[in-house]
Amino acid sequence: MTGGELIIDDSLRFALLGPLRGWHRGRPLELGARGQQMVLASLLLDLGDAVPVADLVGALWGPEPPRNALGTLRTYISRLRKVIVAATDSDPIRTIGDTYLLDASACSTDVQDVHRTMRRIRQAGAAGEAAEAEELCRRALALWHGTPLLGLPGSVFAAQRARLAELRVSLVSEHSDALLALGRHAEAVLELKPLVAEFPSHEALRGSLMLALHGSGHSGEALAGYEDLLRRLDDELGLAPGPEIQAIHDRIRAETAGGADRGGRAAAPGSAPGSAPGSASGSAPGSASGSKPGSASAARDAEVPAQLLAALPDFTGRAAQAAELRAALLTGSGAALPVAAVAGMGGVGKTTLALHVAHSISDRFPGGRLYADLRGADGIPADPQAVLRGFLTALGVASQDVPDELEERSALFRTLTTDRRILVLLDNAADAAQVGPLLPGSSTCAALITCRARLVGLPAVHTVDLEVMPAAEAGQLLRRIVGAARADAEPEALAQLADACGRLPLALRIVGTRLTTRAVWKLADMVARLADERRALAVLRTGDLSVPACFAIGYRQLGTEAARAFRLLATLDLPELSAEFAAAGLGLAEQSAEDLLEALVDVALLETPRHGRYRYHDLVRAYARSVAADDPDGASAALTGILDHGYATGRAQRRLGDPDSKFLDAFPAPRSAGTGFADFGEARRWMAEEVRGLTLLARQASAGTDEHFRAAVLVMAVLDHGEEAGDLLSLEADVVGVLSREAAARGDDRTGRIAGMLHVHNRFIARDLPEALEASLPLIEQCRAADEDVLVAWLAHIAGTSAHHLGQRDVAEAMLRLCRDTGIALDDTSLVSTATKWLIFATAMSPGGQVTAETLRLAQSAFDLDERAGNRLNLMGAWHMLARVHDALGEETEAEHAYRHTIELTVELGHREREVVARRESATRLHRLGRRAEAVEQTQRALAVAQAAQLATEESRLREMLEEALADQSAAG
């Protein structure tokens, strides 16, 4: 966290005074999509109070919510719970009737801190402790990081922003009162002027500013401010100023009567009439009592430097970042020089933002504004010694008086800037060593730096990491460049164009500029040109602006190995990659691969969206692939290396989950060792993290060389997609379709059968049971004819299970018996156990079936197989089957014992869906036995797990069960 957050402890911490952010133990939370953030913000603004569902719906959608509003709201709540529970292992969101409440004891906010601090400030002021009040005000003001609730739309949040803005006005007013009480009038002026410009009719702020100006020797300006207020109130409201500010006006007029200096301002307290501001004697520069020519004092009297480059007139967005930088530069800690930095990839708009901020606060630095391009990314960084020569001469030092040595120049620079308000903008810095000698030595100055990588080794730097623009701001920038009429005529193409540019400001500006010179082009025409990755880089050049050239600067600084990693890893169709995958693709040890990835991050050619994960910006990836075109063999080796690693690791995960299964015997051994796991839970977590990336790589490889194709088939055969749905299953189906077509084209019947098996599995997981059954039956016959018993057994299991769910009892029984018999022939105890359990479902527990002692014998035999094998996953299912059979036979003690073991194993293995089902069945049983309190508790625990796992159907079912259980418990007294 930055210095603005006052509290860092074990609780949840949220910031609303800027973009909504959250932490737990200092680690940031991923707060999700905008709607989810709006719900969280609403709960935080009423922390500890029950918020009606109607109020949350109103905050999200206003007076006309969509038909599915309640369902969407519940989804947002469920996702928020999942985020918080994952971070803290507890759920602070309470459901109370038709309201939601966020437990105030579980979290804190910056808004709470401000309200608490305001009470302490007023107590300190009443006690005459102005210094304590000023310190408290400064700390509270540091909690603001831009516009409160930035990016959250709607009238509800607009009203909250207005309330929080008024809170800040009150805080600044308290701060200025404390500063005036301490005699620090000039600081009060600097703080009040921007706020008065924002709220020009606010009488309390005007009055404080008038007193501050008068106290700092600017009485004429104070009186002019009163006249401006007088006109505004009369023109806008038809009112006269209140008595308090009239009294301030009258006091200043009385105290300054006859005391105006030659500049028309009142003399500062303690100075002689007619003296120059800030001078005790009034001596003119260069006079006998003034400074000697060529001295540091003479340099102070030189013309004020104003070296800033012009700011762009169409600067757009970045409000939060700009506010954060302004606060860092203007809210110093007293003794230390305020230093702020903007870090980010090339083309992201660092210089543009820095210049915008520098110009916006230039009036706060009357001593001058210095600028230098340090050329840190150009390969030949600027020499600090040469930069200092330019700074010193700009400050009035004659060329012949500039010292020769770097240390001496830096010391003179610090001397000249002491007690002056000078802003130094160091653009495109290379590192801390380059920047250090160029920093002023006084806390009255400030330094603003831009750099691609964070400046490690430079103390007390407030760094803003600049990312690509949000979609809305990117669209606004394009609209300002190409013109409102043109943009509004193609709103959809405008959004597509912003996305095609990766929302990178440099790319947006180039595309916008090209469109302004081609009036007949539509925005959609440019979108089409950027759709081709290879063509896009050529489009993103105009005049002296070039996206590829910007990236090439960083690429040329890389060492041989880092450059190779940058090129080859970009050829992989991975949205993110880990050091583990990079090592497999590059043929390196994992630590060596991680060092290379971090080197790429250091020059802003890679991003780190979260710990241990790396990704390319889309345009950086396109550039990297363009320079990788000369190394096709390296790219091919990287792809097959990662696929083989994924295949080996997928096999290891399956072995842990089902150590006795013969399924893997149908496939060749991998070349690499893959990743080892301590237990099955760790293996499942790895697969959940990597399954999407491996599926994407399989799609990339499926239409490649023979080696690529074989690797794609193998990795798909061992991937465990779990119970995933939606786009991952759709992606898998696409890959399987390509594999089937390629196998047919190559005349590879065996691979065709494997692809068919994958299709059946995909349809089964997607709950398309009719297709799973229909596709599996002829494929089983093909595999039997080819003596591929492993595939026969595997397909028969899916066919039997699908038929059971579809009510086709005879087909289900036939297929499951085939699966069981084949498993016995293969000596595959895992398969025999699984088939036996499903055979019980398909016969004894299906409609018209009967649970008997023979059923129990079969269930016990499956259990014995799993227990002897030590297969924890299968044992979970065996305990569950025993629980159901004992329950059906009325053997209550045995059923309870079996359900307890089932639930313990589901928790141990992290199988949340099975845990929900087992707890639900156990609750039903307890309710039937009249054990109402235990039934309610079990239902509540099942509901909590269903919510955390986002099992919507189970959640709905359990809510109904809970209502009935609570009603029965209440009726029973």
Short mmCIF file of N, CA and C in Angstrom, two decimals, residues 226-370:
data_model
loop_
_atom_site.label_atom_id
_atom_site.label_comp_id
_atom_site.label_asym_id
_atom_site.label_seq_id
_atom_site.Cartn_x
_atom_site.Cartn_y
_atom_site.Cartn_z
N TYR A 226 -12.46 38.70 -2.80
CA TYR A 226 -13.76 39.04 -2.22
C TYR A 226 -14.66 39.69 -3.28
N GLU A 227 -14.10 40.57 -4.10
CA GLU A 227 -14.89 41.21 -5.14
C GLU A 227 -15.40 40.17 -6.14
N ASP A 228 -14.57 39.19 -6.46
CA ASP A 228 -15.00 38.11 -7.36
C ASP A 228 -16.15 37.32 -6.76
N LEU A 229 -16.07 37.02 -5.47
CA LEU A 229 -17.15 36.30 -4.79
C LEU A 229 -18.42 37.14 -4.80
N LEU A 230 -18.28 38.44 -4.56
CA LEU A 230 -19.43 39.35 -4.55
C LEU A 230 -20.18 39.28 -5.87
N ARG A 231 -19.43 39.34 -6.99
CA ARG A 231 -20.05 39.28 -8.32
C ARG A 231 -20.72 37.93 -8.56
N ARG A 232 -20.05 36.84 -8.19
CA ARG A 232 -20.60 35.51 -8.44
C ARG A 232 -21.90 35.29 -7.67
N LEU A 233 -21.91 35.66 -6.41
CA LEU A 233 -23.11 35.47 -5.61
C LEU A 233 -24.27 36.29 -6.15
N ASP A 234 -23.96 37.50 -6.60
CA ASP A 234 -25.02 38.36 -7.14
C ASP A 234 -25.53 37.83 -8.47
N ASP A 235 -24.59 37.42 -9.37
CA ASP A 235 -24.99 36.96 -10.70
C ASP A 235 -25.70 35.61 -10.64
N GLU A 236 -25.20 34.68 -9.82
CA GLU A 236 -25.70 33.30 -9.83
C GLU A 236 -26.87 33.08 -8.89
N LEU A 237 -26.85 33.76 -7.74
CA LEU A 237 -27.86 33.47 -6.72
C LEU A 237 -28.66 34.69 -6.27
N GLY A 238 -28.20 35.88 -6.66
CA GLY A 238 -28.88 37.09 -6.21
C GLY A 238 -28.72 37.34 -4.72
N LEU A 239 -27.57 36.90 -4.15
CA LEU A 239 -27.35 37.02 -2.73
C LEU A 239 -26.15 37.90 -2.44
N ALA A 240 -26.10 38.37 -1.20
CA ALA A 240 -24.92 39.10 -0.72
C ALA A 240 -24.08 38.17 0.13
N PRO A 241 -22.78 38.42 0.27
CA PRO A 241 -21.94 37.57 1.12
C PRO A 241 -22.43 37.58 2.57
N GLY A 242 -22.14 36.49 3.29
CA GLY A 242 -22.56 36.37 4.67
C GLY A 242 -21.73 37.26 5.58
N PRO A 243 -22.18 37.40 6.82
CA PRO A 243 -21.51 38.34 7.73
C PRO A 243 -20.08 37.91 8.08
N GLU A 244 -19.79 36.59 8.11
CA GLU A 244 -18.45 36.16 8.48
C GLU A 244 -17.41 36.63 7.47
N ILE A 245 -17.69 36.39 6.18
CA ILE A 245 -16.70 36.78 5.18
C ILE A 245 -16.66 38.30 5.00
N GLN A 246 -17.79 38.99 5.25
CA GLN A 246 -17.77 40.45 5.22
C GLN A 246 -16.84 40.98 6.32
N ALA A 247 -16.89 40.30 7.48
CA ALA A 247 -16.02 40.74 8.57
C ALA A 247 -14.55 40.55 8.22
N ILE A 248 -14.24 39.41 7.56
CA ILE A 248 -12.86 39.17 7.12
C ILE A 248 -12.42 40.26 6.14
N HIS A 249 -13.31 40.61 5.19
CA HIS A 249 -13.01 41.65 4.21
C HIS A 249 -12.73 42.98 4.89
N ASP A 250 -13.60 43.34 5.85
CA ASP A 250 -13.44 44.63 6.53
C ASP A 250 -12.14 44.67 7.33
N ARG A 251 -11.80 43.53 7.96
CA ARG A 251 -10.57 43.48 8.76
C ARG A 251 -9.34 43.68 7.88
N ILE A 252 -9.33 42.99 6.70
CA ILE A 252 -8.16 43.10 5.83
C ILE A 252 -8.02 44.53 5.29
N ARG A 253 -9.14 45.14 4.93
CA ARG A 253 -9.10 46.54 4.45
C ARG A 253 -8.54 47.46 5.53
N ALA A 254 -9.01 47.26 6.75
CA ALA A 254 -8.56 48.14 7.83
C ALA A 254 -7.07 47.97 8.11
N GLU A 255 -6.59 46.68 8.08
CA GLU A 255 -5.20 46.43 8.43
C GLU A 255 -4.23 46.83 7.33
N THR A 256 -4.70 46.93 6.09
CA THR A 256 -3.80 47.24 4.98
C THR A 256 -3.94 48.68 4.51
N ALA A 257 -4.78 49.46 5.15
CA ALA A 257 -4.97 50.85 4.71
C ALA A 257 -3.62 51.57 4.77
N GLY A 258 -3.17 52.05 3.63
CA GLY A 258 -1.91 52.79 3.55
C GLY A 258 -0.68 51.93 3.55
N GLY A 259 -0.83 50.57 3.54
CA GLY A 259 0.35 49.71 3.63
C GLY A 259 0.65 48.93 2.39
N ALA A 260 0.13 49.32 1.21
CA ALA A 260 0.37 48.57 -0.02
C ALA A 260 1.78 48.76 -0.51
N ASP A 261 2.43 47.66 -1.02
CA ASP A 261 3.78 47.77 -1.57
C ASP A 261 3.71 48.20 -3.02
N ARG A 262 4.89 48.29 -3.65
CA ARG A 262 4.89 48.81 -5.01
C ARG A 262 4.25 47.85 -6.01
N GLY A 263 4.02 46.61 -5.59
CA GLY A 263 3.33 45.67 -6.46
C GLY A 263 1.84 45.67 -6.23
N GLY A 264 1.35 46.62 -5.36
CA GLY A 264 -0.08 46.66 -5.12
C GLY A 264 -0.53 45.69 -4.06
N ARG A 265 0.42 45.04 -3.34
CA ARG A 265 0.04 44.07 -2.33
C ARG A 265 0.37 44.64 -0.95
N ALA A 266 -0.30 44.12 0.06
CA ALA A 266 0.00 44.54 1.42
C ALA A 266 1.37 44.02 1.82
N ALA A 267 2.06 44.79 2.63
CA ALA A 267 3.38 44.35 3.09
C ALA A 267 3.23 43.13 3.97
N ALA A 268 4.17 42.22 3.81
CA ALA A 268 4.14 41.02 4.63
C ALA A 268 4.46 41.38 6.06
N PRO A 269 3.89 40.65 7.01
CA PRO A 269 4.20 40.94 8.41
C PRO A 269 5.70 40.89 8.66
N GLY A 270 6.20 41.87 9.36
CA GLY A 270 7.63 41.88 9.71
C GLY A 270 8.51 42.52 8.67
N SER A 271 7.99 42.99 7.51
CA SER A 271 8.84 43.61 6.49
C SER A 271 8.54 45.09 6.42
N ALA A 272 9.49 45.84 5.95
CA ALA A 272 9.33 47.28 5.88
C ALA A 272 8.46 47.66 4.70
N PRO A 273 7.64 48.70 4.82
CA PRO A 273 6.85 49.14 3.67
C PRO A 273 7.75 49.46 2.50
N GLY A 274 7.34 49.02 1.32
CA GLY A 274 8.10 49.27 0.12
C GLY A 274 9.13 48.24 -0.19
N SER A 275 9.38 47.25 0.74
CA SER A 275 10.38 46.22 0.46
C SER A 275 9.84 45.20 -0.50
N ALA A 276 10.75 44.53 -1.20
CA ALA A 276 10.34 43.50 -2.14
C ALA A 276 9.83 42.30 -1.38
N PRO A 277 8.87 41.59 -1.96
CA PRO A 277 8.34 40.41 -1.29
C PRO A 277 9.45 39.43 -0.98
N GLY A 278 9.46 38.92 0.24
CA GLY A 278 10.46 37.93 0.64
C GLY A 278 11.78 38.54 1.01
N SER A 279 11.92 39.87 0.95
CA SER A 279 13.20 40.52 1.29
C SER A 279 13.01 41.37 2.52
N ALA A 280 13.94 41.32 3.45
CA ALA A 280 13.82 42.13 4.67
C ALA A 280 14.26 43.56 4.44
N SER A 281 15.15 43.80 3.49
CA SER A 281 15.74 45.13 3.34
C SER A 281 15.24 45.88 2.14
N GLY A 282 14.72 45.18 1.15
CA GLY A 282 14.27 45.84 -0.06
C GLY A 282 15.36 46.11 -1.03
N SER A 283 16.58 45.59 -0.81
CA SER A 283 17.69 45.81 -1.73
C SER A 283 17.39 45.20 -3.08
N ALA A 284 17.71 45.90 -4.15
CA ALA A 284 17.49 45.40 -5.50
C ALA A 284 18.57 44.41 -5.86
N PRO A 285 18.25 43.41 -6.70
CA PRO A 285 19.28 42.46 -7.13
C PRO A 285 20.44 43.19 -7.79
N GLY A 286 21.65 42.78 -7.42
CA GLY A 286 22.83 43.36 -8.04
C GLY A 286 23.31 44.63 -7.37
N SER A 287 22.56 45.13 -6.37
CA SER A 287 23.01 46.33 -5.66
C SER A 287 24.14 45.99 -4.72
N ALA A 288 24.72 47.03 -4.11
CA ALA A 288 25.86 46.81 -3.23
C ALA A 288 25.52 45.90 -2.07
N SER A 289 24.29 46.00 -1.60
CA SER A 289 23.90 45.14 -0.48
C SER A 289 23.30 43.84 -0.95
N GLY A 290 23.29 43.60 -2.28
CA GLY A 290 22.68 42.38 -2.82
C GLY A 290 23.73 41.34 -3.13
N SER A 291 23.69 40.75 -4.34
CA SER A 291 24.53 39.59 -4.69
C SER A 291 25.62 39.99 -5.64
N LYS A 292 26.72 39.24 -5.55
CA LYS A 292 27.81 39.43 -6.49
C LYS A 292 27.52 38.70 -7.79
N PRO A 293 27.89 39.32 -8.95
CA PRO A 293 27.70 38.62 -10.21
C PRO A 293 28.45 37.30 -10.20
N GLY A 294 27.82 36.24 -10.74
CA GLY A 294 28.45 34.93 -10.86
C GLY A 294 28.31 34.07 -9.64
N SER A 295 27.81 34.60 -8.54
CA SER A 295 27.67 33.81 -7.32
C SER A 295 26.36 33.06 -7.34
N ALA A 296 26.19 32.13 -6.36
CA ALA A 296 24.93 31.40 -6.25
C ALA A 296 23.79 32.36 -5.98
N SER A 297 24.08 33.41 -5.17
CA SER A 297 23.01 34.37 -4.88
C SER A 297 22.60 35.10 -6.14
N ALA A 298 23.54 35.43 -6.98
CA ALA A 298 23.20 36.10 -8.23
C ALA A 298 22.37 35.18 -9.12
N ALA A 299 22.73 33.90 -9.12
CA ALA A 299 21.96 32.95 -9.92
C ALA A 299 20.52 32.89 -9.46
N ARG A 300 20.29 33.06 -8.16
CA ARG A 300 18.93 33.03 -7.65
C ARG A 300 18.09 34.17 -8.25
N ASP A 301 18.77 35.28 -8.57
CA ASP A 301 18.04 36.43 -9.07
C ASP A 301 17.84 36.40 -10.59
N ALA A 302 18.30 35.31 -11.24
CA ALA A 302 18.18 35.23 -12.70
C ALA A 302 16.73 35.00 -13.11
N GLU A 303 16.50 35.07 -14.39
CA GLU A 303 15.16 34.85 -14.92
C GLU A 303 14.68 33.44 -14.57
N VAL A 304 13.40 33.32 -14.20
CA VAL A 304 12.84 32.03 -13.78
C VAL A 304 12.76 31.09 -14.98
N PRO A 305 13.37 29.88 -14.90
CA PRO A 305 13.32 28.95 -16.04
C PRO A 305 11.94 28.33 -16.17
N ALA A 306 11.49 28.16 -17.39
CA ALA A 306 10.20 27.52 -17.68
C ALA A 306 10.41 26.57 -18.86
N GLN A 307 11.00 25.41 -18.60
CA GLN A 307 11.49 24.52 -19.65
C GLN A 307 10.51 23.42 -20.05
N LEU A 308 9.36 23.34 -19.41
CA LEU A 308 8.45 22.25 -19.71
C LEU A 308 8.04 22.26 -21.19
N LEU A 309 8.00 21.07 -21.79
CA LEU A 309 7.44 20.96 -23.13
C LEU A 309 5.94 21.27 -23.07
N ALA A 310 5.39 21.63 -24.22
CA ALA A 310 3.96 21.95 -24.25
C ALA A 310 3.14 20.70 -23.94
N ALA A 311 2.08 20.87 -23.17
CA ALA A 311 1.16 19.76 -22.89
C ALA A 311 0.25 19.55 -24.10
N LEU A 312 -0.18 18.33 -24.31
CA LEU A 312 -1.08 18.03 -25.43
C LEU A 312 -2.46 18.63 -25.17
N PRO A 313 -3.03 19.32 -26.15
CA PRO A 313 -4.34 19.96 -25.93
C PRO A 313 -5.47 18.96 -25.80
N ASP A 314 -5.29 17.72 -26.31
CA ASP A 314 -6.37 16.74 -26.25
C ASP A 314 -6.10 15.66 -25.19
N PHE A 315 -5.37 16.04 -24.15
CA PHE A 315 -5.13 15.08 -23.07
C PHE A 315 -6.47 14.55 -22.56
N THR A 316 -6.53 13.24 -22.37
CA THR A 316 -7.80 12.59 -22.03
C THR A 316 -7.59 11.60 -20.90
N GLY A 317 -8.53 11.60 -19.94
CA GLY A 317 -8.56 10.59 -18.90
C GLY A 317 -7.43 10.71 -17.90
N ARG A 318 -7.07 9.59 -17.31
CA ARG A 318 -5.98 9.48 -16.33
C ARG A 318 -6.21 10.36 -15.11
N ALA A 319 -7.48 10.60 -14.77
CA ALA A 319 -7.77 11.52 -13.67
C ALA A 319 -7.23 11.00 -12.34
N ALA A 320 -7.42 9.72 -12.06
CA ALA A 320 -6.96 9.17 -10.79
C ALA A 320 -5.45 9.22 -10.68
N GLN A 321 -4.76 8.86 -11.77
CA GLN A 321 -3.30 8.86 -11.73
C GLN A 321 -2.76 10.29 -11.59
N ALA A 322 -3.39 11.22 -12.31
CA ALA A 322 -2.95 12.62 -12.23
C ALA A 322 -3.15 13.16 -10.81
N ALA A 323 -4.29 12.83 -10.21
CA ALA A 323 -4.55 13.29 -8.85
C ALA A 323 -3.56 12.68 -7.87
N GLU A 324 -3.22 11.42 -8.06
CA GLU A 324 -2.27 10.76 -7.18
C GLU A 324 -0.89 11.40 -7.28
N LEU A 325 -0.48 11.74 -8.50
CA LEU A 325 0.82 12.39 -8.69
C LEU A 325 0.83 13.78 -8.08
N ARG A 326 -0.25 14.53 -8.31
CA ARG A 326 -0.30 15.88 -7.74
C ARG A 326 -0.22 15.82 -6.21
N ALA A 327 -0.96 14.88 -5.63
CA ALA A 327 -0.92 14.76 -4.17
C ALA A 327 0.48 14.41 -3.68
N ALA A 328 1.17 13.52 -4.38
CA ALA A 328 2.51 13.12 -3.97
C ALA A 328 3.49 14.28 -4.07
N LEU A 329 3.32 15.12 -5.08
CA LEU A 329 4.26 16.23 -5.30
C LEU A 329 3.97 17.42 -4.41
N LEU A 330 2.73 17.59 -4.03
CA LEU A 330 2.35 18.79 -3.28
C LEU A 330 2.17 18.53 -1.79
N THR A 331 2.13 17.26 -1.39
CA THR A 331 1.94 16.93 0.02
C THR A 331 3.20 16.29 0.53
N GLY A 332 4.20 17.09 0.77
CA GLY A 332 5.48 16.57 1.24
C GLY A 332 5.43 16.20 2.71
N SER A 333 6.46 15.49 3.17
CA SER A 333 6.52 15.07 4.56
C SER A 333 7.24 16.09 5.44
N GLY A 334 7.63 17.22 4.89
CA GLY A 334 8.28 18.24 5.68
C GLY A 334 9.75 18.38 5.33
N ALA A 335 10.55 17.39 5.69
CA ALA A 335 11.99 17.49 5.48
C ALA A 335 12.44 16.87 4.17
N ALA A 336 11.67 15.92 3.65
CA ALA A 336 12.11 15.18 2.47
C ALA A 336 11.60 15.83 1.19
N LEU A 337 12.42 15.70 0.15
CA LEU A 337 12.03 16.17 -1.18
C LEU A 337 10.89 15.29 -1.72
N PRO A 338 9.76 15.87 -2.12
CA PRO A 338 8.70 15.07 -2.73
C PRO A 338 9.16 14.58 -4.13
N VAL A 339 9.17 13.25 -4.32
CA VAL A 339 9.56 12.67 -5.59
C VAL A 339 8.47 11.70 -6.03
N ALA A 340 7.99 11.87 -7.24
CA ALA A 340 6.98 10.97 -7.80
C ALA A 340 7.49 10.46 -9.14
N ALA A 341 7.11 9.23 -9.48
CA ALA A 341 7.54 8.64 -10.75
C ALA A 341 6.35 7.99 -11.44
N VAL A 342 6.40 8.01 -12.78
CA VAL A 342 5.42 7.31 -13.60
C VAL A 342 6.17 6.22 -14.34
N ALA A 343 5.82 4.96 -14.08
CA ALA A 343 6.50 3.84 -14.70
C ALA A 343 5.53 3.09 -15.60
N GLY A 344 6.05 2.55 -16.71
CA GLY A 344 5.18 1.79 -17.61
C GLY A 344 5.87 1.50 -18.92
N MET A 345 5.23 0.66 -19.72
CA MET A 345 5.77 0.24 -21.00
C MET A 345 5.86 1.42 -21.97
N GLY A 346 6.64 1.23 -23.01
CA GLY A 346 6.75 2.25 -24.04
C GLY A 346 5.41 2.50 -24.71
N GLY A 347 5.08 3.76 -24.95
CA GLY A 347 3.85 4.11 -25.64
C GLY A 347 2.63 4.21 -24.77
N VAL A 348 2.80 4.01 -23.44
CA VAL A 348 1.63 3.99 -22.57
C VAL A 348 1.22 5.40 -22.13
N GLY A 349 2.03 6.41 -22.47
CA GLY A 349 1.63 7.79 -22.18
C GLY A 349 2.25 8.38 -20.93
N LYS A 350 3.43 7.92 -20.54
CA LYS A 350 4.07 8.42 -19.32
C LYS A 350 4.42 9.90 -19.44
N THR A 351 5.08 10.26 -20.53
CA THR A 351 5.50 11.66 -20.70
C THR A 351 4.29 12.57 -20.81
N THR A 352 3.28 12.13 -21.55
CA THR A 352 2.07 12.95 -21.71
C THR A 352 1.43 13.23 -20.36
N LEU A 353 1.31 12.20 -19.53
CA LEU A 353 0.72 12.38 -18.21
C LEU A 353 1.59 13.28 -17.35
N ALA A 354 2.90 13.06 -17.38
CA ALA A 354 3.80 13.86 -16.54
C ALA A 354 3.73 15.33 -16.92
N LEU A 355 3.71 15.61 -18.20
CA LEU A 355 3.62 17.02 -18.63
C LEU A 355 2.28 17.62 -18.24
N HIS A 356 1.23 16.86 -18.37
CA HIS A 356 -0.10 17.35 -17.97
C HIS A 356 -0.10 17.72 -16.49
N VAL A 357 0.44 16.84 -15.66
CA VAL A 357 0.48 17.10 -14.21
C VAL A 357 1.38 18.29 -13.92
N ALA A 358 2.55 18.33 -14.55
CA ALA A 358 3.49 19.42 -14.29
C ALA A 358 2.89 20.77 -14.63
N HIS A 359 2.22 20.87 -15.76
CA HIS A 359 1.59 22.15 -16.13
C HIS A 359 0.46 22.51 -15.17
N SER A 360 -0.26 21.49 -14.70
CA SER A 360 -1.41 21.78 -13.84
C SER A 360 -0.99 22.32 -12.48
N ILE A 361 0.26 22.07 -12.07
CA ILE A 361 0.72 22.56 -10.76
C ILE A 361 1.86 23.56 -10.91
N SER A 362 2.07 24.05 -12.11
CA SER A 362 3.23 24.93 -12.34
C SER A 362 3.16 26.20 -11.51
N ASP A 363 1.92 26.69 -11.23
CA ASP A 363 1.82 27.92 -10.44
C ASP A 363 2.24 27.70 -8.99
N ARG A 364 2.34 26.42 -8.57
CA ARG A 364 2.77 26.13 -7.21
C ARG A 364 4.30 26.14 -7.10
N PHE A 365 4.98 26.34 -8.24
CA PHE A 365 6.43 26.34 -8.26
C PHE A 365 6.93 27.61 -8.97
N PRO A 366 6.77 28.73 -8.29
CA PRO A 366 7.15 30.02 -8.91
C PRO A 366 8.65 30.15 -9.13
N GLY A 367 9.45 29.28 -8.50
CA GLY A 367 10.90 29.37 -8.70
C GLY A 367 11.37 28.81 -10.02
N GLY A 368 10.52 28.11 -10.74
CA GLY A 368 10.90 27.61 -12.05
C GLY A 368 10.49 26.17 -12.28
N ARG A 369 10.50 25.77 -13.56
CA ARG A 369 10.18 24.40 -13.97
C ARG A 369 11.27 23.94 -14.91
N LEU A 370 12.07 22.95 -14.48
CA LEU A 370 13.18 22.42 -15.27
C LEU A 370 12.76 21.10 -15.92
#
